[in-house]
XYZ file of C-alpha atoms in Angstrom:
396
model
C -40.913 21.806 -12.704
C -38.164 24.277 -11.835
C -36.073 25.162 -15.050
C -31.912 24.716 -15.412
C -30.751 28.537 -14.485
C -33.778 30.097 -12.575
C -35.151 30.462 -9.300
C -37.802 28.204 -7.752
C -40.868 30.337 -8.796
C -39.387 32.637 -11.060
C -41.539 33.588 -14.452
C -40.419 32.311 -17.866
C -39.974 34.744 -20.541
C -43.052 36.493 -21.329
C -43.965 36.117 -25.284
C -43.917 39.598 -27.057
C -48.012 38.915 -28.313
C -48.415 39.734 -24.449
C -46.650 42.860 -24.665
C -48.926 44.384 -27.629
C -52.087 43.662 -25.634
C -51.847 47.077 -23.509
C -51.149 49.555 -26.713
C -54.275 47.903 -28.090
C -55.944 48.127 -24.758
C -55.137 51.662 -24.828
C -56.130 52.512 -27.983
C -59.421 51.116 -27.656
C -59.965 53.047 -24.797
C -59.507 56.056 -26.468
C -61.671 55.430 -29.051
C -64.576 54.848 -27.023
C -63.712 57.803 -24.972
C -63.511 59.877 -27.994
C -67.154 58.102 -29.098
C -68.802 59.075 -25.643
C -67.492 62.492 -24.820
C -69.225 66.159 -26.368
C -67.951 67.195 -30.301
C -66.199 70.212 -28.369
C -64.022 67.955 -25.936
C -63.083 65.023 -29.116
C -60.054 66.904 -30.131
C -58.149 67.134 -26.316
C -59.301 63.419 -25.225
C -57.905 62.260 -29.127
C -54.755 64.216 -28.219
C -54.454 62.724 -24.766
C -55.521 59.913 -25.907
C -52.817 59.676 -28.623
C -50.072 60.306 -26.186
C -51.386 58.449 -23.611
C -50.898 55.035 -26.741
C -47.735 56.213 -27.572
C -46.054 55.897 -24.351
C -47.546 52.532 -23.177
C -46.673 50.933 -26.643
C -42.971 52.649 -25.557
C -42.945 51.117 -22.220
C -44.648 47.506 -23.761
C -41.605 47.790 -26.538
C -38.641 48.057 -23.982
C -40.623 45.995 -21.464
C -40.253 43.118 -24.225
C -37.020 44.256 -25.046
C -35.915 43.570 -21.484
C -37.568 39.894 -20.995
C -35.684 38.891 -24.378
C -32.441 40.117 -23.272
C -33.262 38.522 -19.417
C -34.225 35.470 -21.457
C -30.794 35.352 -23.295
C -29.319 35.581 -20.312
C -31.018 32.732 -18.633
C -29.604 30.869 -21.468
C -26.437 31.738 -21.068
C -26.077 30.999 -17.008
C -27.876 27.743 -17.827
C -25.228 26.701 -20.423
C -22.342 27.699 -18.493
C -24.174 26.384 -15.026
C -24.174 23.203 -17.548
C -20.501 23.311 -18.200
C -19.656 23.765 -14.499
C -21.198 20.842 -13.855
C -19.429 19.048 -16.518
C -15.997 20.189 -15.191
C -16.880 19.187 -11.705
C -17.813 15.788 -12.735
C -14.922 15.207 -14.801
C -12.607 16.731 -11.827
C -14.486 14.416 -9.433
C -13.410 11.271 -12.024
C -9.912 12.047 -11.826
C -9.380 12.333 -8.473
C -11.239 9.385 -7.082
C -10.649 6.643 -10.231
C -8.462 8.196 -12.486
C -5.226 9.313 -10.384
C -5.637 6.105 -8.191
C -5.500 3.648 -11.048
C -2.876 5.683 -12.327
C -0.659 5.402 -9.137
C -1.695 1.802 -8.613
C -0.016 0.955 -12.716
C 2.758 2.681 -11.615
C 3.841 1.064 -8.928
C 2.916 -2.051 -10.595
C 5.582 -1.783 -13.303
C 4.254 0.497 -16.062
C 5.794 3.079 -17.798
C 4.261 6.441 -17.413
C 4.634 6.471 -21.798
C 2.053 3.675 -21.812
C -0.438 4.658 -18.734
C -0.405 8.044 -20.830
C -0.920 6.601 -24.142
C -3.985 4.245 -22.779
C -5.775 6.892 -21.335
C -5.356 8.717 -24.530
C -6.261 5.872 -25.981
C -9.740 5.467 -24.079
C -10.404 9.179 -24.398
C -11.111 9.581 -20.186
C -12.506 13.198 -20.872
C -16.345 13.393 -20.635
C -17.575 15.606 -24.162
C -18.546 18.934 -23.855
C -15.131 20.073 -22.318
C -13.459 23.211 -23.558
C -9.599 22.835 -25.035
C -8.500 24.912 -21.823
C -9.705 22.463 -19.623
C -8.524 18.809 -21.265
C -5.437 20.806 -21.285
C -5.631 21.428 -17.848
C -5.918 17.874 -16.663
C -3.545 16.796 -18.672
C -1.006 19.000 -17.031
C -2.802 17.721 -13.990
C -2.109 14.282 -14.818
C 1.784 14.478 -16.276
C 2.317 16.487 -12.893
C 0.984 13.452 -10.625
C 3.116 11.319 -13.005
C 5.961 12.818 -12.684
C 5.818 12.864 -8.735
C 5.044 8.970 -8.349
C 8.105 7.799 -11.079
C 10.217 10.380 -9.080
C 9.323 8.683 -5.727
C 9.339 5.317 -7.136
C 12.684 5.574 -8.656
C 13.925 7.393 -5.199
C 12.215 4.555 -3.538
C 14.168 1.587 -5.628
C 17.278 3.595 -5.204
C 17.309 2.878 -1.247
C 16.019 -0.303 -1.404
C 19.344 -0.896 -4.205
C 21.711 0.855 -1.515
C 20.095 -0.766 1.058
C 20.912 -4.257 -0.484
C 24.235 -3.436 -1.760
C 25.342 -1.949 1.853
C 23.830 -4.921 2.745
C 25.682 -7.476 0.407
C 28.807 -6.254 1.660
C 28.703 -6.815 5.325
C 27.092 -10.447 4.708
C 30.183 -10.822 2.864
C 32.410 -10.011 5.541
C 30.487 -11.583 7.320
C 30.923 -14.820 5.607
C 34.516 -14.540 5.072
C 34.666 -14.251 9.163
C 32.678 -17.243 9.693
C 34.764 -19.243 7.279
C 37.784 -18.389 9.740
C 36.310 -19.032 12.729
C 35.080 -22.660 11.428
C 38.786 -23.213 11.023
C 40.064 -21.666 13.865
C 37.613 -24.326 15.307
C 38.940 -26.934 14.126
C 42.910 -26.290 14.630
C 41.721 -25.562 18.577
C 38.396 -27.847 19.457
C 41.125 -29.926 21.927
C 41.259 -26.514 23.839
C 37.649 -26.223 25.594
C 38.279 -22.548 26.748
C 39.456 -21.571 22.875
C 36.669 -23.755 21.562
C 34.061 -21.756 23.860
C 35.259 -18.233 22.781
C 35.216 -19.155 19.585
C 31.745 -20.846 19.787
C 30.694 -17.614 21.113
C 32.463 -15.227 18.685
C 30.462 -17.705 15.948
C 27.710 -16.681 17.490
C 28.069 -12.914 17.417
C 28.388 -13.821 13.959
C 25.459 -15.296 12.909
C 23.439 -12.653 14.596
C 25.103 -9.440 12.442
C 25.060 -12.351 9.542
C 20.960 -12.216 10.375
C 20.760 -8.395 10.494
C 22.683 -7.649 7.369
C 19.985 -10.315 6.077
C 16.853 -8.488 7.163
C 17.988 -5.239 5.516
C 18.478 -7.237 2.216
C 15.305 -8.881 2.625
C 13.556 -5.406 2.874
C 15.308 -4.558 0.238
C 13.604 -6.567 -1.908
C 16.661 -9.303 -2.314
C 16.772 -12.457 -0.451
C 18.753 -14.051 2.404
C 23.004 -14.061 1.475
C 23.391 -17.859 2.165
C 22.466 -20.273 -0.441
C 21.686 -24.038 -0.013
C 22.231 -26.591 -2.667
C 21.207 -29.709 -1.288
C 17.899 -30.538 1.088
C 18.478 -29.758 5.014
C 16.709 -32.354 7.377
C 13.926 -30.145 9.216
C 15.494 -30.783 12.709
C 18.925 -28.627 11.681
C 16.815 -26.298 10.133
C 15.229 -25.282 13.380
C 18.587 -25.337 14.923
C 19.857 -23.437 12.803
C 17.135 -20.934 13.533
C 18.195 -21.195 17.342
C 21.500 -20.797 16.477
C 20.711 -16.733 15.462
C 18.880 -15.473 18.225
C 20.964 -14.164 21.685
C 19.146 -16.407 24.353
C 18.749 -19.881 21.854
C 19.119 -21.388 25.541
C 15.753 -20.970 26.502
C 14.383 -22.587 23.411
C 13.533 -26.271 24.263
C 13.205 -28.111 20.976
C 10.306 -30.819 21.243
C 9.094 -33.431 18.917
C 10.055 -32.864 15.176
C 8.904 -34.181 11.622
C 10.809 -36.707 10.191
C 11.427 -34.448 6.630
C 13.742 -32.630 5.116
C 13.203 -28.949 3.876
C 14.631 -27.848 -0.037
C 17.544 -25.787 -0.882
C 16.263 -23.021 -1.939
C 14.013 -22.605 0.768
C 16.301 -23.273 3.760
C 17.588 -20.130 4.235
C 14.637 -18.379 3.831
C 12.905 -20.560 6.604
C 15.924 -19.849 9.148
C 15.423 -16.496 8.558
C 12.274 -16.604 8.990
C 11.845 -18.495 12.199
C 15.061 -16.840 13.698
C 12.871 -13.394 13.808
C 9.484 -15.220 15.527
C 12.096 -17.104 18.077
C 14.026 -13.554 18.593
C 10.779 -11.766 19.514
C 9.383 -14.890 21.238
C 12.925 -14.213 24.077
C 12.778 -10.769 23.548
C 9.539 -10.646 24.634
C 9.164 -13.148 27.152
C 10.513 -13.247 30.963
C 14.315 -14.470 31.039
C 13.665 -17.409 33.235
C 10.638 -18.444 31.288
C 11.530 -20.972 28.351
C 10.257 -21.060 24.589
C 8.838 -24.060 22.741
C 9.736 -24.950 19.529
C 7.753 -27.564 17.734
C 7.056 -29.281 14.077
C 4.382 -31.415 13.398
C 2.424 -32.548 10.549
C -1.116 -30.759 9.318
C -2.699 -31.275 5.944
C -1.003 -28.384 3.816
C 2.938 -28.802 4.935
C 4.246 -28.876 7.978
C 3.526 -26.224 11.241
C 6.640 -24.711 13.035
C 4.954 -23.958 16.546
C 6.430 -21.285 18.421
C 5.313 -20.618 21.890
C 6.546 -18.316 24.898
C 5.278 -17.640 28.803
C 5.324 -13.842 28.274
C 2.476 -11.934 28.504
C -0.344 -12.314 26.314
C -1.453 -9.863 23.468
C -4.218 -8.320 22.827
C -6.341 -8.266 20.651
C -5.756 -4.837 18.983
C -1.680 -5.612 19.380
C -2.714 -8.977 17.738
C -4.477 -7.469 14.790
C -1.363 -4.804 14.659
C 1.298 -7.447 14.370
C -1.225 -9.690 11.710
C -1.614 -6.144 9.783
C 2.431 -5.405 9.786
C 2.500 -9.076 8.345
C -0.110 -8.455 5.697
C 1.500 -5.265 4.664
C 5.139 -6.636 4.469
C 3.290 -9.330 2.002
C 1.827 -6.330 -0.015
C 5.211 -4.719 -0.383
C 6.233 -2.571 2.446
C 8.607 0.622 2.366
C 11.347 0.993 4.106
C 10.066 4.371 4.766
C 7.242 2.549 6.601
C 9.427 1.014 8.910
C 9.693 4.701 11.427
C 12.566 5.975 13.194
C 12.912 3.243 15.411
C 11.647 -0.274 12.938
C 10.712 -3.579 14.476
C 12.282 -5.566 11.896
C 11.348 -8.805 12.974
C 7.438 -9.260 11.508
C 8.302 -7.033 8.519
C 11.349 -9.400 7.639
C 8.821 -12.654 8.218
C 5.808 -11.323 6.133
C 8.093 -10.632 3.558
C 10.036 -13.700 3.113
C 6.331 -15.228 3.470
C 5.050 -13.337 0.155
C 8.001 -14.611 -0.945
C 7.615 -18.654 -0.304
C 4.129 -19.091 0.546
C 4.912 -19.421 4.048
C 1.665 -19.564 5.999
C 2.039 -17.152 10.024
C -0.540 -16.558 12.469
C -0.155 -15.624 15.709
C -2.771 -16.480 18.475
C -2.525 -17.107 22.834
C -0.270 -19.706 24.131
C -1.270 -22.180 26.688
C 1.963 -21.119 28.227
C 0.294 -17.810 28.762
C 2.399 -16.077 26.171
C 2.010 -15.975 22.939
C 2.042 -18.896 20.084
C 3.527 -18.382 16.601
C 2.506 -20.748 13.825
C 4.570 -21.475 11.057
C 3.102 -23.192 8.194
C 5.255 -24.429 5.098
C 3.818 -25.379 2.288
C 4.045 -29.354 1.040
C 5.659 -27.938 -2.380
C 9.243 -27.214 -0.057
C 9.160 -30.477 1.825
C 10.754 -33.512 0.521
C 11.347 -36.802 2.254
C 14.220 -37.895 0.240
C 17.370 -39.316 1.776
C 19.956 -37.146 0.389
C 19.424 -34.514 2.997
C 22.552 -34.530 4.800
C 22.896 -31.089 4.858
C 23.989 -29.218 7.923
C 22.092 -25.721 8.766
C 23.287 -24.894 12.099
C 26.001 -23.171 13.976
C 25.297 -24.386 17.511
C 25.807 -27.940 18.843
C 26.406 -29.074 15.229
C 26.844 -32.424 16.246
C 24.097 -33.009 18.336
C 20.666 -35.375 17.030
C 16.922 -35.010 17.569
């Protein structure tokens, strides 16, 4: 068994009773030599003799001397060899448990007073620790804490500019759309006014859309409100009605439900960015089909295109950006050039339990799949509410 602080093979101290035995050795050496040699010769061999004792006991004493003070400092290196350890272990803690859970309170809503206070609380250092070094951490620790409030306040400050930036062109926005509706209606007898203004509408609803999806990443929701239930069927349309080629959507068979107020807007959204990248990235003369049917936990908004297929890494990309915008995703995350699209749908589906996948389409393309949960589906018959821009009068 190898002690803490020495060598593999090294001796242990030796115990001083060792070091006496060669003085006595010596001495009884002499003695006898003295006994066996001629009464002439006694006195020189004594005197050699003598001499010879006094410097082996001399050379026994500081021998012993030595192992002691080796000894004591085999204690020492083992103590502080001890202590290292300590301090690595607790160094070890804090960087792979402590800081994490830290961070991970923080951005959950904690103030850096309590997070402090509990770990104060649970006394995190291991004992044995010198004063220098709990201080040390500590400083470690208020440093860290300092950083992450810094970044998370930064962080909520351009999601809050983001939103308010964003609050103001949905209001213009809204204001313009108002105007348009009635410069609709003073010239719908005019076809060629009509269509301009159908398609200035239009242009519209798509910056209307954009100035959403930056509020949405901001952490607000869609501008529009709905106060009433919205029959499924203008719901898509609406969704249609916010993308640039809604001609190439064919709307197919739909459920005969109506969607709730507070989630109409939401959906729209929602679908609007699956049907934009659905054209976007799809041939031009290829069509997209839009569906709704009935499954066991809501209802499934099918989305399917003739592009080209994905594969399977670009599928597990797209289903990762989607789990990520769920989890809370940064703006900062987004890159120079942001896809806004699946960010925009996995967060509004955190948001209202919306369930997306995204698998091949028998068209070739790909196929989108919407699910919305039973709890925003309602069959009553006071949805009369209108949701879209395009071909408002027009009936499943």
């Amino acid at each position: 068994m190898v002690r803490e602080g020495s060598s593999p093979g090294s001796p242990g101290p030796t115990s001083p009773v060792i070091w006496a035995l060669p003085p006595a050795a010596t001495a009884v050496a002499v003695a006898v030599a003295v006994a066996l040699v001629p009464a002439s010769a006694r006195t020189g061999v004594a005197w050699v003799g003598a001499v010879a004792f006094v410097a082996v006991a001399l050379a026994c004493g500081e021998a012993a001397r030595r192992g002691k003070a080796v000894a004591a400092l085999r204690a020492t290196v083992a103590a502080q060899q001890a202590a290292l350890a300590r301090q690595e272990a607790e160094t070890v803690h804090l960087a792979q448990t402590l800081l994490p859970d830290v961070v991970s309170r923080l951005r959950g809503g904690e103030f850096p007073e309590d997070v402090l206070a509990a770990l104060e609380r649970d006394d995190f250092h291991q004992p044995g620790l010198t004063p220098e070094f709990r201080a040390a951490h500590q400083a470690v620790l208020r440093s860290v804490l300092d950083a992450v409030v810094a970044e998370e306040d930064l962080r909520e400050s351009a999601q809050r500019a983001f939103v308010n930036i964003a609050r103001r062109v949905q209001a213009i926005v809204h204001q313009q759309a108002q105007e348009l509706r009635e410069m609709e209606d003073r010239h719908g007898r005019s076809p060629e006014v009509f269509g301009d203004l159908l398609r200035l509408d239009h242009g519209t609803a798509l910056i209307g859309r954009l100035a959403d999806s930056i509020a949405v990443l901001g952490g607000a929701r869609p501008g529009r409100q709905w106060s009433k239930a919205v029959p499924l069927y203008s719901v898509l349309r609406g969704a249609m009605s916010r993308i640039i080629d809604y001609q190439r959507v064919e709307l197919h068979s739909v459920s005969q439900v109506a969607v709730v107020g507070p989630a109409v807007e939401p959906l729209i959204h929602a679908l609007a960015e699956l049907l934009d990248n659905a054209t976007r990235y799809s041939p031009p003369q290829t069509k997209v089909h839009l569906t709704a049917v009935d499954v066991n936990s809501g209802i499934a908004v099918e989305i399917e295109d003739g592009g080209v297929s994905m594969s399977e890494e670009a599928r597990k990309r797209a289903e990762r950006m989607l789990r990520q915008a769920q989890q809370g995703i940064d703006l900062t995350d987004l890159g120079e050039t942001p896809r806004l699209g699946l960010a925009v749908v996995g967060r509004l589906s955190q948001a209202y339990d919306f369930q997306v996948s995204l698998r091949s389409s028998a068209y070739g393309g790909v196929r989108a799949v919407l699910v919305i949960p039973q709890a925003l589906i309602t069959t009553t018959p006071a949805a009369t509410a209108v949701a879209h821009g395009i071909g408002t009068a027009s009936g499943p």
